[in-house]
GROMACS .gro file of C-alpha atoms in nm:
model
  326
    1MET     CA    1  -2.744   1.005  -1.492
    2LYS     CA    2  -2.880   0.984  -1.237
    3ARG     CA    3  -2.656   0.881  -0.923
    4LEU     CA    4  -2.235   1.067  -0.986
    5ILE     CA    5  -1.954   1.061  -0.680
    6ILE     CA    6  -1.634   1.252  -0.687
    7SER     CA    7  -1.359   1.227  -0.472
    8GLY     CA    8  -1.034   1.421  -0.387
    9GLY     CA    9  -0.944   1.713  -0.197
   10GLY     CA   10  -0.662   1.840  -0.018
   11THR     CA   11  -0.665   2.197  -0.206
   12GLY     CA   12  -0.875   2.402  -0.372
   13GLY     CA   13  -0.617   2.284  -0.689
   14HIS     CA   14  -0.814   1.921  -0.654
   15ILE     CA   15  -1.160   2.094  -0.494
   16PHE     CA   16  -1.251   2.420  -0.706
   17PRO     CA   17  -1.241   2.170  -1.069
   18ALA     CA   18  -1.471   1.868  -0.808
   19ILE     CA   19  -1.714   2.173  -0.762
   20ALA     CA   20  -1.690   2.277  -1.066
   21ILE     CA   21  -1.781   1.926  -1.236
   22ALA     CA   22  -2.020   1.936  -0.959
   23ASN     CA   23  -2.262   2.253  -1.031
   24ARG     CA   24  -2.191   2.153  -1.479
   25VAL     CA   25  -2.444   1.761  -1.366
   26LYS     CA   26  -2.623   1.961  -1.208
   27LEU     CA   27  -2.720   2.240  -1.541
   28GLU     CA   28  -2.704   1.884  -1.775
   29PHE     CA   29  -2.925   1.678  -1.535
   30PRO     CA   30  -3.133   1.833  -1.196
   31ASP     CA   31  -3.242   1.522  -1.080
   32ALA     CA   32  -2.850   1.390  -1.001
   33GLU     CA   33  -2.771   1.318  -0.754
   34ILE     CA   34  -2.440   1.435  -0.616
   35LEU     CA   35  -2.192   1.254  -0.335
   36PHE     CA   36  -1.908   1.369  -0.254
   37ILE     CA   37  -1.584   1.162  -0.138
   38GLY     CA   38  -1.307   1.322   0.082
   39ALA     CA   39  -1.016   1.254   0.341
   40GLU     CA   40  -1.105   1.353   0.731
   41GLY     CA   41  -0.998   1.718   0.842
   42LYS     CA   42  -0.889   1.805   0.509
   43MET     CA   43  -1.044   2.107   0.355
   44GLU     CA   44  -1.311   1.964   0.094
   45MET     CA   45  -1.525   1.933   0.466
   46LYS     CA   46  -1.587   2.267   0.527
   47LYS     CA   47  -1.572   2.377   0.113
   48VAL     CA   48  -1.791   2.129  -0.056
   49PRO     CA   49  -2.128   2.132   0.213
   50GLU     CA   50  -2.056   2.548   0.164
   51ALA     CA   51  -2.119   2.491  -0.224
   52GLY     CA   52  -2.427   2.304  -0.108
   53TYR     CA   53  -2.262   1.912  -0.217
   54LYS     CA   54  -2.316   1.606   0.081
   55ILE     CA   55  -1.972   1.463   0.127
   56ILE     CA   56  -1.868   1.134   0.372
   57GLY     CA   57  -1.456   1.175   0.453
   58LEU     CA   58  -1.227   0.891   0.466
   59PRO     CA   59  -0.932   0.816   0.761
   60ILE     CA   60  -0.712   0.808   0.511
   61ARG     CA   61  -0.385   1.028   0.506
   62GLY     CA   62  -0.024   1.083   0.367
   63LEU     CA   63   0.235   0.894   0.410
   64GLN     CA   64   0.448   1.119   0.577
   65ARG     CA   65   0.767   1.238   0.398
   66LYS     CA   66   1.001   1.279   0.793
   67LEU     CA   67   1.021   0.939   1.002
   68SER     CA   68   0.712   1.050   1.227
   69PRO     CA   69   0.483   0.776   1.420
   70GLN     CA   70   0.174   0.872   1.170
   71ASN     CA   71   0.292   0.643   0.952
   72LEU     CA   72   0.256   0.348   1.158
   73SER     CA   73  -0.119   0.410   1.178
   74LEU     CA   74  -0.085   0.430   0.739
   75PRO     CA   75  -0.175   0.155   0.711
   76PHE     CA   76  -0.499   0.074   1.014
   77LYS     CA   77  -0.632   0.382   0.766
   78VAL     CA   78  -0.579   0.311   0.443
   79LEU     CA   79  -0.755  -0.049   0.543
   80ALA     CA   80  -1.039   0.166   0.688
   81SER     CA   81  -1.068   0.405   0.408
   82LEU     CA   82  -1.158   0.109   0.168
   83LYS     CA   83  -1.356  -0.085   0.351
   84LYS     CA   84  -1.529   0.260   0.427
   85ALA     CA   85  -1.534   0.361   0.082
   86LYS     CA   86  -1.711  -0.020  -0.043
   87LYS     CA   87  -2.004   0.043   0.137
   88ILE     CA   88  -2.049   0.393   0.097
   89ILE     CA   89  -2.040   0.360  -0.315
   90ALA     CA   90  -2.256  -0.037  -0.202
   91ASP     CA   91  -2.559   0.202  -0.032
   92PHE     CA   92  -2.543   0.561  -0.281
   93LYS     CA   93  -2.542   0.247  -0.627
   94PRO     CA   94  -2.327   0.507  -0.822
   95GLU     CA   95  -2.338   0.507  -1.206
   96VAL     CA   96  -1.952   0.716  -1.229
   97VAL     CA   97  -1.708   0.759  -0.994
   98VAL     CA   98  -1.447   1.118  -1.078
   99GLY     CA   99  -1.151   1.139  -0.883
  100VAL     CA  100  -0.929   1.462  -0.877
  101GLY     CA  101  -0.653   1.353  -0.702
  102GLY     CA  102  -0.582   1.412  -0.284
  103TYR     CA  103  -0.592   1.130  -0.008
  104ALA     CA  104  -0.959   1.023  -0.087
  105SER     CA  105  -0.932   0.919  -0.369
  106ALA     CA  106  -0.738   0.658  -0.429
  107PRO     CA  107  -0.925   0.407  -0.171
  108THR     CA  108  -1.275   0.532  -0.283
  109LEU     CA  109  -1.121   0.454  -0.787
  110TYR     CA  110  -0.997   0.147  -0.622
  111VAL     CA  111  -1.283   0.002  -0.491
  112ALA     CA  112  -1.483   0.162  -0.797
  113SER     CA  113  -1.316  -0.056  -1.006
  114LYS     CA  114  -1.272  -0.369  -0.865
  115MET     CA  115  -1.654  -0.293  -0.832
  116LYS     CA  116  -1.694  -0.263  -1.190
  117ILE     CA  117  -1.817   0.074  -1.222
  118PRO     CA  118  -1.760   0.353  -1.498
  119THR     CA  119  -1.490   0.576  -1.357
  120VAL     CA  120  -1.299   0.822  -1.410
  121ILE     CA  121  -0.961   1.042  -1.271
  122GLN     CA  122  -0.969   1.426  -1.369
  123GLU     CA  123  -0.609   1.489  -1.379
  124GLN     CA  124  -0.492   1.938  -1.407
  125ASN     CA  125  -0.153   1.905  -1.396
  126SER     CA  126   0.128   1.784  -1.639
  127PHE     CA  127   0.290   1.609  -1.416
  128PRO     CA  128   0.064   1.334  -1.276
  129GLY     CA  129   0.081   1.234  -0.976
  130LYS     CA  130   0.211   0.864  -0.826
  131THR     CA  131  -0.141   0.787  -0.721
  132ASN     CA  132  -0.289   0.905  -1.050
  133ARG     CA  133   0.041   0.693  -1.272
  134PHE     CA  134  -0.132   0.359  -0.992
  135LEU     CA  135  -0.518   0.439  -1.092
  136SER     CA  136  -0.471   0.474  -1.457
  137LYS     CA  137  -0.373   0.104  -1.546
  138ARG     CA  138  -0.767   0.033  -1.368
  139VAL     CA  139  -1.013   0.364  -1.504
  140SER     CA  140  -1.256   0.350  -1.689
  141LYS     CA  141  -1.129   0.770  -1.892
  142ILE     CA  142  -0.861   1.025  -1.814
  143CYS     CA  143  -0.990   1.358  -1.886
  144VAL     CA  144  -0.696   1.561  -1.922
  145ALA     CA  145  -0.515   1.939  -1.956
  146TYR     CA  146  -0.216   1.886  -2.144
  147HIS     CA  147  -0.138   1.762  -2.445
  148ASN     CA  148   0.176   1.460  -2.410
  149LEU     CA  149   0.099   1.265  -2.124
  150GLU     CA  150   0.101   0.964  -2.266
  151GLN     CA  151   0.403   0.945  -2.146
  152PHE     CA  152   0.183   0.883  -1.765
  153PHE     CA  153  -0.141   0.691  -1.918
  154PRO     CA  154  -0.215   0.520  -2.123
  155LYS     CA  155  -0.265   0.643  -2.476
  156GLU     CA  156  -0.619   0.512  -2.582
  157LYS     CA  157  -0.799   0.639  -2.201
  158ILE     CA  158  -0.735   0.982  -2.230
  159ILE     CA  159  -0.945   1.227  -2.370
  160LEU     CA  160  -0.860   1.589  -2.361
  161THR     CA  161  -1.055   1.829  -2.187
  162GLY     CA  162  -0.890   2.147  -1.973
  163ASN     CA  163  -0.940   2.224  -1.720
  164PRO     CA  164  -1.310   2.224  -1.537
  165VAL     CA  165  -1.346   2.611  -1.386
  166ARG     CA  166  -1.578   2.748  -1.166
  167GLN     CA  167  -1.829   2.928  -1.341
  168SER     CA  168  -1.864   3.288  -1.082
  169VAL     CA  169  -1.528   3.249  -1.205
  170ILE     CA  170  -1.590   3.331  -1.646
  171GLN     CA  171  -1.898   3.632  -1.533
  172LYS     CA  172  -1.780   3.979  -1.552
  173MET     CA  173  -1.820   4.177  -1.224
  174ASP     CA  174  -1.860   4.501  -1.174
  175LYS     CA  175  -1.436   4.646  -1.094
  176ARG     CA  176  -1.569   4.943  -0.901
  177GLU     CA  177  -1.828   4.727  -0.679
  178SER     CA  178  -1.544   4.450  -0.651
  179ILE     CA  179  -1.297   4.698  -0.464
  180ASN     CA  180  -1.572   4.803  -0.241
  181THR     CA  181  -1.621   4.519  -0.160
  182PHE     CA  182  -1.254   4.498  -0.004
  183GLU     CA  183  -1.264   4.793   0.098
  184LEU     CA  184  -1.036   4.960  -0.108
  185ASN     CA  185  -0.964   5.288  -0.324
  186PRO     CA  186  -1.157   5.300  -0.584
  187ASN     CA  187  -0.871   5.502  -0.707
  188ARG     CA  188  -0.576   5.349  -0.754
  189LYS     CA  189  -0.471   5.082  -0.867
  190VAL     CA  190  -0.458   4.659  -0.674
  191ILE     CA  191  -0.233   4.399  -0.681
  192LEU     CA  192  -0.370   4.093  -0.622
  193ALA     CA  193  -0.132   3.778  -0.388
  194VAL     CA  194  -0.289   3.489  -0.412
  195GLY     CA  195  -0.009   3.113  -0.313
  196GLY     CA  196  -0.285   2.838  -0.310
  197SER     CA  197  -0.540   2.760  -0.063
  198LEU     CA  198  -0.198   2.707   0.214
  199GLY     CA  199   0.020   2.977   0.107
  200ALA     CA  200   0.274   3.049   0.018
  201ARG     CA  201   0.603   3.096   0.182
  202THR     CA  202   0.851   3.300  -0.060
  203ILE     CA  203   0.514   3.531  -0.216
  204ASN     CA  204   0.407   3.578   0.195
  205GLU     CA  205   0.772   3.670   0.295
  206CYS     CA  206   0.840   3.895  -0.053
  207LEU     CA  207   0.525   4.057   0.044
  208LEU     CA  208   0.539   4.119   0.440
  209ASN     CA  209   0.936   4.266   0.388
  210ASN     CA  210   0.768   4.493   0.095
  211PHE     CA  211   0.412   4.588   0.144
  212GLN     CA  212   0.602   5.026   0.272
  213ALA     CA  213   0.687   5.013  -0.066
  214ILE     CA  214   0.346   4.887  -0.175
  215GLN     CA  215   0.235   5.176  -0.006
  216ASP     CA  216   0.446   5.348  -0.123
  217SER     CA  217   0.432   5.357  -0.485
  218GLY     CA  218   0.061   5.396  -0.443
  219MET     CA  219  -0.100   5.076  -0.551
  220GLN     CA  220  -0.298   4.846  -0.298
  221LEU     CA  221  -0.271   4.524  -0.193
  222ILE     CA  222  -0.551   4.153  -0.229
  223TRP     CA  223  -0.359   3.930  -0.004
  224GLN     CA  224  -0.427   3.575   0.003
  225CYS     CA  225  -0.196   3.433   0.227
  226GLY     CA  226  -0.254   3.054   0.275
  227SER     CA  227  -0.434   2.920   0.553
  228ALA     CA  228  -0.053   2.808   0.676
  229GLN     CA  229   0.041   3.133   0.732
  230PHE     CA  230  -0.237   3.310   0.826
  231LYS     CA  231  -0.136   3.373   1.204
  232LEU     CA  232   0.197   3.426   1.138
  233MET     CA  233   0.119   3.723   0.888
  234GLN     CA  234  -0.070   3.853   1.140
  235GLU     CA  235   0.130   3.901   1.396
  236SER     CA  236   0.421   4.069   1.149
  237LEU     CA  237   0.153   4.339   1.026
  238SER     CA  238   0.022   4.390   1.466
  239GLY     CA  239   0.074   4.720   1.443
  240LYS     CA  240   0.179   4.895   1.136
  241ASN     CA  241   0.031   5.076   0.853
  242THR     CA  242  -0.254   4.834   0.712
  243ASN     CA  243  -0.372   5.120   0.490
  244GLY     CA  244  -0.496   4.956   0.171
  245ILE     CA  245  -0.341   4.606   0.250
  246VAL     CA  246  -0.558   4.351   0.196
  247LEU     CA  247  -0.493   3.998   0.413
  248THR     CA  248  -0.644   3.722   0.400
  249LYS     CA  249  -0.682   3.304   0.543
  250PHE     CA  250  -0.860   3.260   0.235
  251ILE     CA  251  -1.093   3.418  -0.084
  252ASP     CA  252  -1.413   3.215  -0.104
  253LYS     CA  253  -1.516   3.487  -0.352
  254MET     CA  254  -1.208   3.526  -0.594
  255GLU     CA  255  -1.428   3.609  -0.830
  256GLU     CA  256  -1.412   3.987  -0.616
  257ALA     CA  257  -1.037   3.948  -0.601
  258TYR     CA  258  -1.055   3.916  -0.974
  259ALA     CA  259  -1.216   4.209  -1.148
  260ALA     CA  260  -1.086   4.452  -0.870
  261ALA     CA  261  -0.745   4.372  -0.874
  262ASP     CA  262  -0.541   4.570  -1.181
  263VAL     CA  263  -0.255   4.253  -1.136
  264ILE     CA  264  -0.232   3.913  -1.042
  265VAL     CA  265   0.068   3.747  -0.823
  266SER     CA  266  -0.007   3.346  -0.863
  267ARG     CA  267   0.158   3.047  -0.795
  268ALA     CA  268   0.113   2.807  -1.119
  269GLY     CA  269  -0.057   2.545  -0.969
  270ALA     CA  270  -0.263   2.412  -1.272
  271ILE     CA  271  -0.613   2.532  -1.173
  272ALA     CA  272  -0.476   2.941  -1.089
  273ILE     CA  273  -0.342   2.845  -1.484
  274SER     CA  274  -0.671   2.790  -1.616
  275GLU     CA  275  -0.868   3.082  -1.405
  276LEU     CA  276  -0.592   3.294  -1.513
  277SER     CA  277  -0.664   3.214  -1.860
  278ILE     CA  278  -0.991   3.326  -1.854
  279ILE     CA  279  -0.967   3.638  -1.703
  280GLY     CA  280  -0.684   3.815  -1.890
  281LYS     CA  281  -0.601   4.083  -1.701
  282PRO     CA  282  -0.184   4.142  -1.642
  283ILE     CA  283   0.018   3.817  -1.477
  284ILE     CA  284   0.347   3.692  -1.245
  285LEU     CA  285   0.345   3.334  -1.208
  286VAL     CA  286   0.585   3.271  -0.951
  287PRO     CA  287   0.687   2.870  -0.984
  288SER     CA  288   0.623   2.642  -0.669
  289PRO     CA  289   0.972   2.441  -0.679
  290ASN     CA  290   0.864   2.199  -0.424
  291VAL     CA  291   0.653   1.971  -0.712
  292ALA     CA  292   0.725   1.709  -0.874
  293GLU     CA  293   0.913   1.748  -1.161
  294ASP     CA  294   0.880   2.080  -1.155
  295HIS     CA  295   0.520   2.089  -1.267
  296GLN     CA  296   0.417   2.401  -1.192
  297THR     CA  297   0.642   2.563  -1.372
  298LYS     CA  298   0.580   2.339  -1.718
  299ASN     CA  299   0.183   2.480  -1.640
  300ALA     CA  300   0.340   2.856  -1.603
  301MET     CA  301   0.529   2.870  -1.988
  302ALA     CA  302   0.132   2.793  -2.134
  303LEU     CA  303   0.096   3.128  -2.020
  304VAL     CA  304   0.438   3.239  -2.105
  305ASN     CA  305   0.510   3.173  -2.430
  306GLU     CA  306   0.222   3.259  -2.527
  307ASP     CA  307   0.286   3.683  -2.441
  308ALA     CA  308   0.067   3.576  -2.123
  309ALA     CA  309   0.174   3.606  -1.827
  310ILE     CA  310   0.607   3.718  -1.668
  311LEU     CA  311   0.715   3.426  -1.493
  312ILE     CA  312   1.062   3.469  -1.214
  313LYS     CA  313   1.183   3.226  -0.986
  314ASP     CA  314   1.077   3.175  -0.671
  315SER     CA  315   1.474   3.181  -0.581
  316GLU     CA  316   1.419   3.548  -0.720
  317ALA     CA  317   1.131   3.632  -0.653
  318ARG     CA  318   1.277   3.807  -0.265
  319GLU     CA  319   1.436   4.073  -0.543
  320LYS     CA  320   1.216   4.131  -0.850
  321LEU     CA  321   0.906   4.055  -0.776
  322ILE     CA  322   0.748   4.378  -0.588
  323SER     CA  323   0.980   4.626  -0.866
  324THR     CA  324   0.742   4.404  -1.188
  325ALA     CA  325   0.462   4.373  -0.992
  326VAL     CA  326   0.466   4.753  -0.931
   0.00000   0.00000   0.00000
């Protein structure tokens, strides 16, 4: 392996598997050149360079579900992205192109397949999105984490690999040192609440409305509220006693947060499920209701059926989440 392109992003659920793939390739092939292709303005344009890799952005955007003037420019952005992806691929000359999901993966994999370059989809979820279902007819192989995806993908292309996870996550960190990193009391238990890289409104509202109950219970809280609601949560907590509460937009060193935690509250994205399976701590999953075919609930049941997690429905979280966690 000399040259590899990895494309996709948008959320941590796509970005972190992509970086995990790149890190493993570099471990196996130290001289390999790896180039990322992302979407301009999206999270990958920051996170990938922080991981030590070069990334080029495409002007691609998604279709807005509501009526929006932005949708009028979408065909032009798609055409511009296809043209730019073709030039990037022609210049870089990759041996393989991997798509991990997200806006940028569609034009990249489409162009690479037309150029007869071996292409791979890394599908994290139990219910694939429309883009990967469309691309599955063109790509060489499809790596999946769940059984029974033959209903979406050509059976002969599927390889059951599981999801790639960050090497840092599976390393055992010292609990006391990790608690000190967050400037918390090592003698009190810690709840880690993670709503995904963009946040989870229901989890955030539960914590905001009940953070006093968490404090009264003697527990502490590491709270990743996500970029979309960080300012609102920060303003809502202004002037209040937040002793033992660590509010953050995003946790860069998630391995330290996992190590510090005694209980973990999380959405049920595919990568979160894969990482939490390795961590092996008490888990409360609140699947997002805003996903196709309720696939986060399907993801969560992989742990619940093994008595490895508790599931609380999003609609019931406001009544049950905090009392279950503390």
